């Protein structure tokens, strides 16, 4: 496919490949389970799922490039790997493009998920503004790859006459904006969550679901530190750790945003366990301390302690709980929808008939809409 001088793969590079290969395998598995959960819920796929499916091959592409250039002398001084430098620099351009696109796609997926789940007008406005910020940042990422060197060929061919900007500074600046946007996106729903009339443990649980992605931000910070140690005049000798963390971040991001989406599978597993216990005579567990979130779905009195995300993906053949947050705008909400309200809600996830609605409203104007649907196998 391409010619290069082969070098032995250093132990540290081999370890990095193994770790990222295992991570990629787990990521593929979790995404597959996410799709299963979506179809089991009867909801089908939406844009957040499609975006993750688009990001997944990009994350795998990062791993493939890491594997391809590992025997080209990664970890060896550039004075020894000079015959492979042209090929490595070409891979580096692809690496940057894939990384930028993958990270942006993951962020878009999370934000589109917010638009699907939250109906609060202010939350939706902030989410759309965040989409604009991430979109602008993404365009900047892609442009710097093509404009950092003039002519572009000098990006991967140092023998060509031309000039290049400070590539390391560019990498670090983009990484810094990446971290800022991560924190912004992950904390965006927290004010809405904590304004709900829910038990504190439920709020903490839901907060944990949203903040699990901060693990990716930690990796992004570590990646920036390794980028400061990168020396483009000795690229192969100094890129070992930057290479590792750059390939880790996208796959870990996909994994973290997909794990909370497995509510249906978790509910089914818990329900199956409870049915098995019931057959053995452990009927007391139905209302005991071992009751899971799934048992709360069956008990309307526990609505305020239930984590909404689990209900979004609950199994169709069981009691389905869904909580959505909206800004209460008129007193008519407490008496039922008017015809105008029905028209506005038509086609949205909050559209219900008068008989299917139950509202709670607090002093802050937050309305919690609760919905139960019971269907039989």
JSON list of C-alpha atoms in Angstrom, two decimals, residues 143-273:
[
{"chain": "A", "resi": 143, "resn": "UNK", "atom": "CA", "xyz": [-9.59, 25.45, 8.48]},
{"chain": "A", "resi": 144, "resn": "UNK", "atom": "CA", "xyz": [-6.43, 25.42, 10.57]},
{"chain": "A", "resi": 145, "resn": "UNK", "atom": "CA", "xyz": [-5.49, 22.03, 9.12]},
{"chain": "A", "resi": 146, "resn": "UNK", "atom": "CA", "xyz": [-5.56, 23.45, 5.59]},
{"chain": "A", "resi": 147, "resn": "UNK", "atom": "CA", "xyz": [-4.34, 27.00, 6.28]},
{"chain": "A", "resi": 148, "resn": "UNK", "atom": "CA", "xyz": [-1.58, 26.54, 8.85]},
{"chain": "A", "resi": 149, "resn": "UNK", "atom": "CA", "xyz": [0.99, 26.07, 6.07]},
{"chain": "A", "resi": 150, "resn": "UNK", "atom": "CA", "xyz": [1.24, 27.83, 2.72]},
{"chain": "A", "resi": 151, "resn": "UNK", "atom": "CA", "xyz": [1.29, 26.07, 0.36]},
{"chain": "A", "resi": 152, "resn": "UNK", "atom": "CA", "xyz": [-0.74, 23.26, 1.89]},
{"chain": "A", "resi": 153, "resn": "UNK", "atom": "CA", "xyz": [1.73, 20.64, 0.61]},
{"chain": "A", "resi": 154, "resn": "UNK", "atom": "CA", "xyz": [4.30, 21.93, 3.09]},
{"chain": "A", "resi": 155, "resn": "UNK", "atom": "CA", "xyz": [2.10, 20.53, 5.88]},
{"chain": "A", "resi": 156, "resn": "UNK", "atom": "CA", "xyz": [3.30, 17.04, 5.00]},
{"chain": "A", "resi": 157, "resn": "UNK", "atom": "CA", "xyz": [6.35, 17.75, 2.81]},
{"chain": "A", "resi": 158, "resn": "UNK", "atom": "CA", "xyz": [9.03, 19.83, 4.59]},
{"chain": "A", "resi": 159, "resn": "UNK", "atom": "CA", "xyz": [11.16, 19.93, 1.42]},
{"chain": "A", "resi": 160, "resn": "UNK", "atom": "CA", "xyz": [8.67, 22.28, -0.26]},
{"chain": "A", "resi": 161, "resn": "UNK", "atom": "CA", "xyz": [9.40, 26.00, -0.04]},
{"chain": "A", "resi": 162, "resn": "UNK", "atom": "CA", "xyz": [6.83, 27.83, 2.05]},
{"chain": "A", "resi": 163, "resn": "UNK", "atom": "CA", "xyz": [5.91, 28.93, 5.54]},
{"chain": "A", "resi": 164, "resn": "UNK", "atom": "CA", "xyz": [3.97, 27.43, 8.43]},
{"chain": "A", "resi": 165, "resn": "UNK", "atom": "CA", "xyz": [2.38, 29.00, 11.46]},
{"chain": "A", "resi": 166, "resn": "UNK", "atom": "CA", "xyz": [2.98, 27.81, 15.00]},
{"chain": "A", "resi": 167, "resn": "UNK", "atom": "CA", "xyz": [1.34, 24.39, 14.74]},
{"chain": "A", "resi": 168, "resn": "UNK", "atom": "CA", "xyz": [1.89, 23.45, 18.39]},
{"chain": "A", "resi": 169, "resn": "UNK", "atom": "CA", "xyz": [0.24, 26.67, 19.58]},
{"chain": "A", "resi": 170, "resn": "UNK", "atom": "CA", "xyz": [-2.64, 25.98, 17.20]},
{"chain": "A", "resi": 171, "resn": "UNK", "atom": "CA", "xyz": [-3.09, 22.46, 18.59]},
{"chain": "A", "resi": 172, "resn": "UNK", "atom": "CA", "xyz": [-3.10, 23.77, 22.17]},
{"chain": "A", "resi": 173, "resn": "UNK", "atom": "CA", "xyz": [-5.57, 26.58, 21.42]},
{"chain": "A", "resi": 174, "resn": "UNK", "atom": "CA", "xyz": [-7.98, 24.17, 19.77]},
{"chain": "A", "resi": 175, "resn": "UNK", "atom": "CA", "xyz": [-7.60, 21.77, 22.69]},
{"chain": "A", "resi": 176, "resn": "UNK", "atom": "CA", "xyz": [-8.36, 24.56, 25.16]},
{"chain": "A", "resi": 177, "resn": "UNK", "atom": "CA", "xyz": [-11.57, 25.47, 23.33]},
{"chain": "A", "resi": 178, "resn": "UNK", "atom": "CA", "xyz": [-12.39, 21.77, 23.26]},
{"chain": "A", "resi": 179, "resn": "UNK", "atom": "CA", "xyz": [-12.26, 21.59, 27.06]},
{"chain": "A", "resi": 180, "resn": "UNK", "atom": "CA", "xyz": [-14.25, 24.81, 27.49]},
{"chain": "A", "resi": 181, "resn": "UNK", "atom": "CA", "xyz": [-16.99, 23.52, 25.21]},
{"chain": "A", "resi": 182, "resn": "UNK", "atom": "CA", "xyz": [-17.03, 20.17, 27.03]},
{"chain": "A", "resi": 183, "resn": "UNK", "atom": "CA", "xyz": [-17.64, 21.83, 30.39]},
{"chain": "A", "resi": 184, "resn": "UNK", "atom": "CA", "xyz": [-20.23, 24.16, 28.86]},
{"chain": "A", "resi": 185, "resn": "UNK", "atom": "CA", "xyz": [-22.16, 21.30, 27.25]},
{"chain": "A", "resi": 186, "resn": "UNK", "atom": "CA", "xyz": [-22.04, 18.94, 30.23]},
{"chain": "A", "resi": 187, "resn": "UNK", "atom": "CA", "xyz": [-23.18, 21.55, 32.76]},
{"chain": "A", "resi": 188, "resn": "UNK", "atom": "CA", "xyz": [-25.87, 23.03, 30.52]},
{"chain": "A", "resi": 189, "resn": "UNK", "atom": "CA", "xyz": [-28.77, 20.87, 31.83]},
{"chain": "A", "resi": 190, "resn": "UNK", "atom": "CA", "xyz": [-27.83, 21.07, 35.52]},
{"chain": "A", "resi": 191, "resn": "UNK", "atom": "CA", "xyz": [-29.82, 24.22, 36.43]},
{"chain": "A", "resi": 192, "resn": "UNK", "atom": "CA", "xyz": [-32.92, 22.65, 34.91]},
{"chain": "A", "resi": 193, "resn": "UNK", "atom": "CA", "xyz": [-32.35, 19.36, 36.72]},
{"chain": "A", "resi": 194, "resn": "UNK", "atom": "CA", "xyz": [-31.83, 21.00, 40.10]},
{"chain": "A", "resi": 195, "resn": "UNK", "atom": "CA", "xyz": [-34.95, 23.15, 39.71]},
{"chain": "A", "resi": 196, "resn": "UNK", "atom": "CA", "xyz": [-37.12, 20.03, 39.54]},
{"chain": "A", "resi": 197, "resn": "UNK", "atom": "CA", "xyz": [-39.16, 18.79, 42.48]},
{"chain": "A", "resi": 198, "resn": "UNK", "atom": "CA", "xyz": [-37.18, 15.58, 42.83]},
{"chain": "A", "resi": 199, "resn": "UNK", "atom": "CA", "xyz": [-35.50, 13.88, 45.74]},
{"chain": "A", "resi": 200, "resn": "UNK", "atom": "CA", "xyz": [-31.87, 14.92, 46.16]},
{"chain": "A", "resi": 201, "resn": "UNK", "atom": "CA", "xyz": [-30.53, 11.39, 45.45]},
{"chain": "A", "resi": 202, "resn": "UNK", "atom": "CA", "xyz": [-32.39, 11.42, 42.14]},
{"chain": "A", "resi": 203, "resn": "UNK", "atom": "CA", "xyz": [-30.97, 14.83, 41.27]},
{"chain": "A", "resi": 204, "resn": "UNK", "atom": "CA", "xyz": [-27.48, 13.62, 42.15]},
{"chain": "A", "resi": 205, "resn": "UNK", "atom": "CA", "xyz": [-27.98, 10.52, 40.02]},
{"chain": "A", "resi": 206, "resn": "UNK", "atom": "CA", "xyz": [-29.13, 12.53, 37.03]},
{"chain": "A", "resi": 207, "resn": "UNK", "atom": "CA", "xyz": [-26.28, 14.99, 37.54]},
{"chain": "A", "resi": 208, "resn": "UNK", "atom": "CA", "xyz": [-23.85, 12.08, 37.48]},
{"chain": "A", "resi": 209, "resn": "UNK", "atom": "CA", "xyz": [-25.35, 10.88, 34.20]},
{"chain": "A", "resi": 210, "resn": "UNK", "atom": "CA", "xyz": [-24.69, 14.23, 32.58]},
{"chain": "A", "resi": 211, "resn": "UNK", "atom": "CA", "xyz": [-21.24, 14.75, 34.13]},
{"chain": "A", "resi": 212, "resn": "UNK", "atom": "CA", "xyz": [-19.82, 11.33, 33.24]},
{"chain": "A", "resi": 213, "resn": "UNK", "atom": "CA", "xyz": [-18.43, 13.03, 30.15]},
{"chain": "A", "resi": 214, "resn": "UNK", "atom": "CA", "xyz": [-16.08, 15.08, 32.32]},
{"chain": "A", "resi": 215, "resn": "UNK", "atom": "CA", "xyz": [-13.81, 12.05, 32.23]},
{"chain": "A", "resi": 216, "resn": "UNK", "atom": "CA", "xyz": [-13.22, 12.91, 28.58]},
{"chain": "A", "resi": 217, "resn": "UNK", "atom": "CA", "xyz": [-12.36, 16.47, 29.58]},
{"chain": "A", "resi": 218, "resn": "UNK", "atom": "CA", "xyz": [-9.70, 15.11, 31.93]},
{"chain": "A", "resi": 219, "resn": "UNK", "atom": "CA", "xyz": [-8.22, 13.16, 29.02]},
{"chain": "A", "resi": 220, "resn": "UNK", "atom": "CA", "xyz": [-8.35, 16.32, 26.88]},
{"chain": "A", "resi": 221, "resn": "UNK", "atom": "CA", "xyz": [-6.37, 18.21, 29.54]},
{"chain": "A", "resi": 222, "resn": "UNK", "atom": "CA", "xyz": [-3.76, 15.45, 29.67]},
{"chain": "A", "resi": 223, "resn": "UNK", "atom": "CA", "xyz": [-3.59, 15.55, 25.88]},
{"chain": "A", "resi": 224, "resn": "UNK", "atom": "CA", "xyz": [-2.84, 19.28, 25.93]},
{"chain": "A", "resi": 225, "resn": "UNK", "atom": "CA", "xyz": [-0.01, 18.68, 28.40]},
{"chain": "A", "resi": 226, "resn": "UNK", "atom": "CA", "xyz": [1.50, 16.10, 26.04]},
{"chain": "A", "resi": 227, "resn": "UNK", "atom": "CA", "xyz": [1.14, 18.51, 23.12]},
{"chain": "A", "resi": 228, "resn": "UNK", "atom": "CA", "xyz": [3.29, 21.05, 24.94]},
{"chain": "A", "resi": 229, "resn": "UNK", "atom": "CA", "xyz": [6.04, 18.42, 24.96]},
{"chain": "A", "resi": 230, "resn": "UNK", "atom": "CA", "xyz": [5.76, 17.80, 21.22]},
{"chain": "A", "resi": 231, "resn": "UNK", "atom": "CA", "xyz": [8.74, 18.87, 19.11]},
{"chain": "A", "resi": 232, "resn": "UNK", "atom": "CA", "xyz": [8.02, 19.01, 15.38]},
{"chain": "A", "resi": 233, "resn": "UNK", "atom": "CA", "xyz": [11.74, 18.91, 14.63]},
{"chain": "A", "resi": 234, "resn": "UNK", "atom": "CA", "xyz": [11.80, 15.51, 16.35]},
{"chain": "A", "resi": 235, "resn": "UNK", "atom": "CA", "xyz": [8.23, 14.42, 15.68]},
{"chain": "A", "resi": 236, "resn": "UNK", "atom": "CA", "xyz": [8.58, 10.65, 15.92]},
{"chain": "A", "resi": 237, "resn": "UNK", "atom": "CA", "xyz": [10.69, 10.90, 19.05]},
{"chain": "A", "resi": 238, "resn": "UNK", "atom": "CA", "xyz": [8.23, 13.09, 20.98]},
{"chain": "A", "resi": 239, "resn": "UNK", "atom": "CA", "xyz": [4.76, 12.09, 19.73]},
{"chain": "A", "resi": 240, "resn": "UNK", "atom": "CA", "xyz": [4.28, 8.82, 21.64]},
{"chain": "A", "resi": 241, "resn": "UNK", "atom": "CA", "xyz": [1.99, 10.14, 24.38]},
{"chain": "A", "resi": 242, "resn": "UNK", "atom": "CA", "xyz": [0.26, 12.78, 22.27]},
{"chain": "A", "resi": 243, "resn": "UNK", "atom": "CA", "xyz": [-0.56, 10.01, 19.79]},
{"chain": "A", "resi": 244, "resn": "UNK", "atom": "CA", "xyz": [-1.97, 7.79, 22.54]},
{"chain": "A", "resi": 245, "resn": "UNK", "atom": "CA", "xyz": [-4.24, 10.37, 24.17]},
{"chain": "A", "resi": 246, "resn": "UNK", "atom": "CA", "xyz": [-5.42, 11.75, 20.83]},
{"chain": "A", "resi": 247, "resn": "UNK", "atom": "CA", "xyz": [-6.62, 8.28, 19.80]},
{"chain": "A", "resi": 248, "resn": "UNK", "atom": "CA", "xyz": [-8.12, 7.63, 23.24]},
{"chain": "A", "resi": 249, "resn": "UNK", "atom": "CA", "xyz": [-10.26, 10.76, 23.52]},
{"chain": "A", "resi": 250, "resn": "UNK", "atom": "CA", "xyz": [-12.79, 10.20, 20.68]},
{"chain": "A", "resi": 251, "resn": "UNK", "atom": "CA", "xyz": [-13.54, 6.57, 21.54]},
{"chain": "A", "resi": 252, "resn": "UNK", "atom": "CA", "xyz": [-13.83, 7.36, 25.23]},
{"chain": "A", "resi": 253, "resn": "UNK", "atom": "CA", "xyz": [-16.17, 10.22, 24.38]},
{"chain": "A", "resi": 254, "resn": "UNK", "atom": "CA", "xyz": [-18.44, 7.95, 22.33]},
{"chain": "A", "resi": 255, "resn": "UNK", "atom": "CA", "xyz": [-18.42, 5.42, 25.17]},
{"chain": "A", "resi": 256, "resn": "UNK", "atom": "CA", "xyz": [-19.29, 7.98, 27.85]},
{"chain": "A", "resi": 257, "resn": "UNK", "atom": "CA", "xyz": [-22.21, 9.54, 25.97]},
{"chain": "A", "resi": 258, "resn": "UNK", "atom": "CA", "xyz": [-23.63, 6.13, 25.03]},
{"chain": "A", "resi": 259, "resn": "UNK", "atom": "CA", "xyz": [-23.51, 4.41, 28.43]},
{"chain": "A", "resi": 260, "resn": "UNK", "atom": "CA", "xyz": [-26.43, 6.40, 29.93]},
{"chain": "A", "resi": 261, "resn": "UNK", "atom": "CA", "xyz": [-28.59, 5.40, 26.95]},
{"chain": "A", "resi": 262, "resn": "UNK", "atom": "CA", "xyz": [-28.77, 1.75, 28.01]},
{"chain": "A", "resi": 263, "resn": "UNK", "atom": "CA", "xyz": [-31.74, 2.31, 30.32]},
{"chain": "A", "resi": 264, "resn": "UNK", "atom": "CA", "xyz": [-34.02, -0.14, 28.53]},
{"chain": "A", "resi": 265, "resn": "UNK", "atom": "CA", "xyz": [-31.57, -3.01, 28.79]},
{"chain": "A", "resi": 266, "resn": "UNK", "atom": "CA", "xyz": [-30.93, -2.23, 32.45]},
{"chain": "A", "resi": 267, "resn": "UNK", "atom": "CA", "xyz": [-34.67, -2.06, 33.15]},
{"chain": "A", "resi": 268, "resn": "UNK", "atom": "CA", "xyz": [-35.23, -5.40, 31.45]},
{"chain": "A", "resi": 269, "resn": "UNK", "atom": "CA", "xyz": [-32.42, -7.05, 33.37]},
{"chain": "A", "resi": 270, "resn": "UNK", "atom": "CA", "xyz": [-33.78, -5.73, 36.66]},
{"chain": "A", "resi": 271, "resn": "UNK", "atom": "CA", "xyz": [-37.32, -6.72, 35.72]},
{"chain": "A", "resi": 272, "resn": "UNK", "atom": "CA", "xyz": [-36.17, -10.22, 34.78]},
{"chain": "A", "resi": 273, "resn": "UNK", "atom": "CA", "xyz": [-34.34, -10.54, 38.09]}
]
